[in-house]
Short mmCIF file of C-alpha atoms and ligand atoms in Angstrom, two decimals:
data_model
loop_
_atom_site.label_atom_id
_atom_site.label_comp_id
_atom_site.label_asym_id
_atom_site.label_seq_id
_atom_site.Cartn_x
_atom_site.Cartn_y
_atom_site.Cartn_z
CA MET A 1476 97.80 104.75 122.77
CA LEU A 1477 96.10 105.28 119.87
CA SER A 1478 93.88 102.68 118.10
CA ILE A 1479 94.93 101.68 114.35
CA GLU A 1480 91.72 103.28 113.19
CA ARG A 1481 92.40 106.50 114.81
CA ARG A 1482 95.74 106.71 113.71
CA VAL A 1483 94.87 106.26 110.04
CA PHE A 1484 92.00 108.77 110.27
CA ILE A 1485 95.06 111.27 111.77
CA GLN A 1486 97.12 110.14 108.82
CA GLY A 1487 94.16 110.90 106.20
CA ALA A 1488 93.16 113.99 107.70
CA ALA A 1489 96.76 115.39 107.74
CA ALA A 1490 96.89 114.24 103.98
CA ALA A 1491 93.65 116.08 103.10
CA THR A 1492 94.69 119.33 105.00
CA LEU A 1493 97.97 119.05 102.95
CA ALA A 1494 96.48 118.38 99.84
CA THR A 1495 94.08 121.55 100.49
CA MET A 1496 97.15 123.57 100.93
CA VAL A 1497 98.86 122.58 98.09
CA ARG A 1498 96.24 122.41 95.36
CA PRO A 1499 95.95 125.37 93.37
CA ARG A 1500 92.71 127.48 93.88
CA PRO A 1501 90.66 127.07 90.93
CA LEU A 1502 90.87 129.65 88.18
CA ARG A 1503 87.82 132.05 87.89
CA ALA A 1504 86.81 134.77 85.56
CA ALA A 1505 86.47 137.10 88.88
CA GLU A 1506 87.60 136.51 92.18
CA SER A 1507 84.52 137.28 93.95
CA THR A 1508 85.36 138.83 97.32
CA GLY A 1509 82.04 140.65 97.90
CA PRO A 1510 78.00 139.84 97.55
CA PHE A 1511 78.07 140.48 93.82
CA GLU A 1512 79.27 137.89 91.20
CA LEU A 1513 79.99 137.55 87.80
CA PRO A 1514 77.70 135.59 85.94
CA PRO A 1515 78.91 133.11 83.89
CA LEU A 1516 78.79 133.68 80.00
CA PRO A 1517 75.94 131.17 79.00
CA TYR A 1518 77.78 130.13 75.65
CA ALA A 1519 81.13 129.92 74.40
CA PHE A 1520 83.18 133.07 73.61
CA GLY A 1521 82.99 132.16 70.03
CA ALA A 1522 79.23 131.48 70.04
CA LEU A 1523 78.54 134.74 68.11
CA GLU A 1524 80.92 134.68 65.41
CA PRO A 1525 80.95 136.27 63.18
CA SER A 1526 78.63 139.09 64.52
CA ILE A 1527 81.07 139.36 67.53
CA ASP A 1528 84.41 137.68 67.49
CA ALA A 1529 85.49 135.47 70.42
CA ALA A 1530 88.63 137.60 71.42
CA THR A 1531 86.05 140.74 71.92
CA MET A 1532 83.55 138.52 73.91
CA GLU A 1533 86.21 137.13 76.30
CA LEU A 1534 87.53 140.81 77.08
CA HIS A 1535 84.41 142.05 77.52
CA HIS A 1536 82.87 139.44 80.06
CA ASP A 1537 86.19 138.28 81.49
CA LYS A 1538 87.93 142.05 82.08
CA HIS A 1539 85.51 144.59 81.54
CA HIS A 1540 82.52 143.01 83.42
CA ALA A 1541 84.57 141.33 85.81
CA ALA A 1542 86.18 144.97 86.77
CA TYR A 1543 82.41 146.34 87.06
CA VAL A 1544 81.81 143.54 89.67
CA LYS A 1545 84.99 143.98 91.33
CA ASN A 1546 84.93 147.58 91.78
CA LEU A 1547 81.34 147.49 93.00
CA ASN A 1548 82.50 144.95 95.81
CA ASP A 1549 85.45 147.06 96.86
CA ALA A 1550 82.96 150.18 96.82
CA VAL A 1551 80.38 148.55 99.14
CA LYS A 1552 83.12 146.90 101.29
CA ASP A 1553 82.80 149.21 104.44
CA HIS A 1554 79.22 149.76 103.74
CA ALA A 1555 77.13 147.23 105.27
CA LYS A 1556 73.53 148.48 104.55
CA VAL A 1557 74.57 148.92 100.58
CA ALA A 1558 76.48 145.64 100.45
CA ALA A 1559 72.93 143.96 101.67
CA MET A 1560 70.98 145.62 98.63
CA SER A 1561 70.04 143.93 95.73
CA LEU A 1562 71.52 145.31 92.48
CA GLU A 1563 67.73 146.67 91.68
CA GLU A 1564 67.46 148.23 95.15
CA ILE A 1565 70.52 149.80 94.52
CA LEU A 1566 70.04 151.13 91.10
CA THR A 1567 66.67 152.58 92.08
CA ASN A 1568 67.92 154.22 95.39
CA LEU A 1569 71.17 156.01 94.03
CA SER A 1570 70.23 159.37 95.58
CA GLU A 1571 70.18 157.75 98.97
CA LEU A 1572 73.41 156.08 98.96
CA PRO A 1573 76.75 157.56 100.87
CA GLU A 1574 77.83 160.31 98.57
CA ASP A 1575 81.55 158.94 98.86
CA ILE A 1576 80.63 156.02 97.05
CA ARG A 1577 77.91 157.22 95.02
CA THR A 1578 79.29 157.66 91.55
CA THR A 1579 81.66 154.54 91.82
CA VAL A 1580 78.59 152.50 92.55
CA ARG A 1581 76.14 154.31 89.98
CA ASN A 1582 79.04 153.21 87.32
CA ASN A 1583 79.66 150.17 88.27
CA ALA A 1584 76.58 148.63 89.58
CA GLY A 1585 75.06 149.96 86.40
CA GLY A 1586 78.04 148.05 84.49
CA HIS A 1587 77.08 144.74 86.12
CA ALA A 1588 73.31 145.05 85.41
CA ASN A 1589 73.84 146.14 81.98
CA HIS A 1590 75.99 143.38 81.17
CA SER A 1591 74.26 140.62 83.01
CA MET A 1592 71.31 141.63 80.83
CA PHE A 1593 73.54 141.86 77.61
CA TRP A 1594 74.83 138.37 77.83
CA GLN A 1595 71.47 136.90 78.32
CA VAL A 1596 70.04 138.40 75.41
CA MET A 1597 72.35 137.09 72.91
CA GLY A 1598 72.71 133.71 71.84
CA LYS A 1599 73.32 131.66 68.35
CA GLY A 1600 70.10 130.90 66.59
CA GLY A 1601 67.68 133.43 68.42
CA GLY A 1602 64.99 132.80 66.15
CA ALA A 1603 62.35 135.61 65.68
CA PRO A 1604 59.92 137.39 68.11
CA GLU A 1605 56.66 135.77 68.74
CA GLY A 1606 53.31 135.94 70.16
CA GLU A 1607 52.75 138.80 72.37
CA LEU A 1608 56.29 140.13 72.36
CA LYS A 1609 55.69 140.56 68.42
CA GLU A 1610 52.37 142.18 68.86
CA ALA A 1611 53.77 144.64 71.27
CA LEU A 1612 56.75 145.46 68.82
CA ASP A 1613 54.57 146.08 66.04
CA SER A 1614 52.31 147.97 67.87
CA ASP A 1615 54.57 150.27 69.98
CA LEU A 1616 57.68 150.30 67.89
CA GLY A 1617 56.24 150.21 64.17
CA GLY A 1618 57.35 146.30 63.70
CA LEU A 1619 60.94 144.81 63.70
CA ASP A 1620 62.30 146.34 60.55
CA LYS A 1621 61.58 150.05 62.01
CA LEU A 1622 62.87 148.96 65.24
CA LYS A 1623 66.07 147.89 63.94
CA ALA A 1624 66.47 151.13 62.00
CA ASP A 1625 65.36 153.32 64.85
CA PHE A 1626 67.48 151.54 67.46
CA ASN A 1627 70.60 151.63 65.23
CA ALA A 1628 69.82 155.26 64.63
CA LYS A 1629 70.08 155.94 68.33
CA GLY A 1630 73.04 154.03 68.84
CA GLY A 1631 75.04 155.65 66.38
CA LYS A 1632 74.45 159.20 67.99
CA VAL A 1633 75.56 158.08 71.41
CA PHE A 1634 78.68 159.99 72.11
CA GLY A 1635 81.38 157.85 73.59
CA SER A 1636 80.23 155.01 75.74
CA GLY A 1637 76.37 154.11 76.27
CA TRP A 1638 73.84 151.58 75.53
CA VAL A 1639 70.51 151.70 73.37
CA PHE A 1640 67.67 150.06 75.28
CA VAL A 1641 64.19 148.86 74.63
CA THR A 1642 62.15 149.69 77.90
CA VAL A 1643 59.27 147.56 78.87
CA SER A 1644 56.56 148.72 81.48
CA PRO A 1645 54.45 146.54 83.86
CA GLU A 1646 51.40 146.46 81.12
CA GLY A 1647 54.01 145.18 78.46
CA LYS A 1648 54.25 148.52 76.61
CA LEU A 1649 57.71 149.03 74.69
CA ALA A 1650 59.84 152.00 74.38
CA LEU A 1651 63.31 152.96 72.68
CA THR A 1652 65.67 154.94 74.63
CA SER A 1653 69.61 155.38 74.91
CA LYS A 1654 71.87 155.98 78.22
CA PRO A 1655 75.43 157.19 78.45
CA ASN A 1656 77.96 155.21 80.17
CA GLN A 1657 76.75 152.85 82.36
CA ASP A 1658 73.58 154.40 82.98
CA THR A 1659 70.38 152.11 82.93
CA PRO A 1660 66.55 153.14 82.64
CA ILE A 1661 66.47 151.02 85.96
CA MET A 1662 67.73 154.23 87.51
CA GLU A 1663 64.33 155.58 86.86
CA GLY A 1664 62.23 152.93 87.78
CA GLU A 1665 61.93 151.33 84.46
CA ARG A 1666 62.58 148.00 83.39
CA VAL A 1667 64.85 146.99 80.55
CA LEU A 1668 63.73 144.55 78.07
CA PHE A 1669 66.90 144.53 76.07
CA GLY A 1670 69.67 146.78 74.93
CA ASN A 1671 73.09 146.96 73.21
CA ASP A 1672 76.47 147.98 74.31
CA VAL A 1673 77.84 150.89 71.98
CA TRP A 1674 81.01 151.56 73.72
CA GLU A 1675 84.13 150.77 71.61
CA HIS A 1676 85.11 147.92 73.73
CA ALA A 1677 82.15 146.21 72.49
CA TYR A 1678 83.36 145.88 68.80
CA TYR A 1679 86.56 147.90 68.30
CA LEU A 1680 88.88 144.96 67.57
CA LYS A 1681 86.46 143.60 64.61
CA TYR A 1682 84.78 146.81 63.56
CA GLN A 1683 87.07 149.65 64.61
CA ASN A 1684 85.35 152.73 63.92
CA ARG A 1685 82.68 151.05 62.15
CA ARG A 1686 79.76 151.24 64.79
CA PRO A 1687 77.05 151.31 62.14
CA GLU A 1688 78.23 148.01 60.81
CA TYR A 1689 78.61 146.34 64.25
CA LEU A 1690 74.95 147.63 65.31
CA LYS A 1691 73.47 146.04 62.25
CA ALA A 1692 75.40 142.61 62.49
CA TRP A 1693 74.48 142.42 66.10
CA TRP A 1694 70.73 141.59 65.48
CA ASP A 1695 71.86 138.28 63.94
CA VAL A 1696 72.68 137.22 67.60
CA VAL A 1697 69.62 138.68 69.43
CA ASN A 1698 68.20 135.59 71.33
CA TRP A 1699 64.30 136.55 70.77
CA LYS A 1700 63.20 133.38 73.02
CA ALA A 1701 65.26 134.84 75.94
CA VAL A 1702 63.77 138.52 74.88
CA GLY A 1703 60.33 136.63 74.96
CA GLU A 1704 60.86 135.34 78.68
CA ARG A 1705 62.06 138.50 79.63
CA TYR A 1706 58.81 140.26 78.23
CA ALA A 1707 56.42 137.52 79.93
CA ALA A 1708 58.49 138.42 83.22
CA ALA A 1709 58.20 142.17 83.11
CA LYS A 1710 54.18 141.55 82.38
CA ALA A 1711 54.49 139.26 85.59
CA GLY A 1712 56.12 141.86 87.82
CA LYS A 1713 59.03 139.72 87.85
CA LEU A 1714 61.68 141.36 85.83
CA THR A 1715 64.31 142.74 88.15
CA ILE A 1716 67.63 143.64 85.90
MN1 MN3 B 1091 80.56 146.73 77.94
#
């Protein structure tokens, strides 16, 4: 015969099991079923208004970025060796990946890396470049005003989807570049200091076809503190994506 304590325990355990069964699963932006996860947006969807509207941010993070993560997880599902690699390792070793998943992984690992960086380098009240970062912007890119003009001109020339990036060498030297689709300078062994997404999904709801207006407004939400931290990390050899 069961002791009272034991019966209470069993009843409690059964109730707990039932509760687990009927409780709805928590809703998440992306149901992650693989090694790669969607990083949470580090601010509210509306935090970058009016430069970037809340609806664009929600779609861009919760749908577009989430899709890159899901597609990447699906692609590596039957490739344990690739699934065990870091995002950075994958992006710097694309030519060694199995051919049947190479293009899918290129697009979606690139998209995952690019957007993970993108959320991080934006924010409200991002201040101004300081210290070594400011010195490098001045000496390598002609200062912030010239950088903005050159960066926006490059962004305006990207045909279709792509990104504009400022890369940073291990010595802290900066350079301006653009890439098509979800490619990233990481694929050539370089490091990305920051970048802007010029695909229409990044701005179309608010700016429609006026990409130059979006490019101009975007500078108001660059988080220079975060960029400064990435600059220091790059010089310390610790910047990955
Ligand atoms: Mn995008």
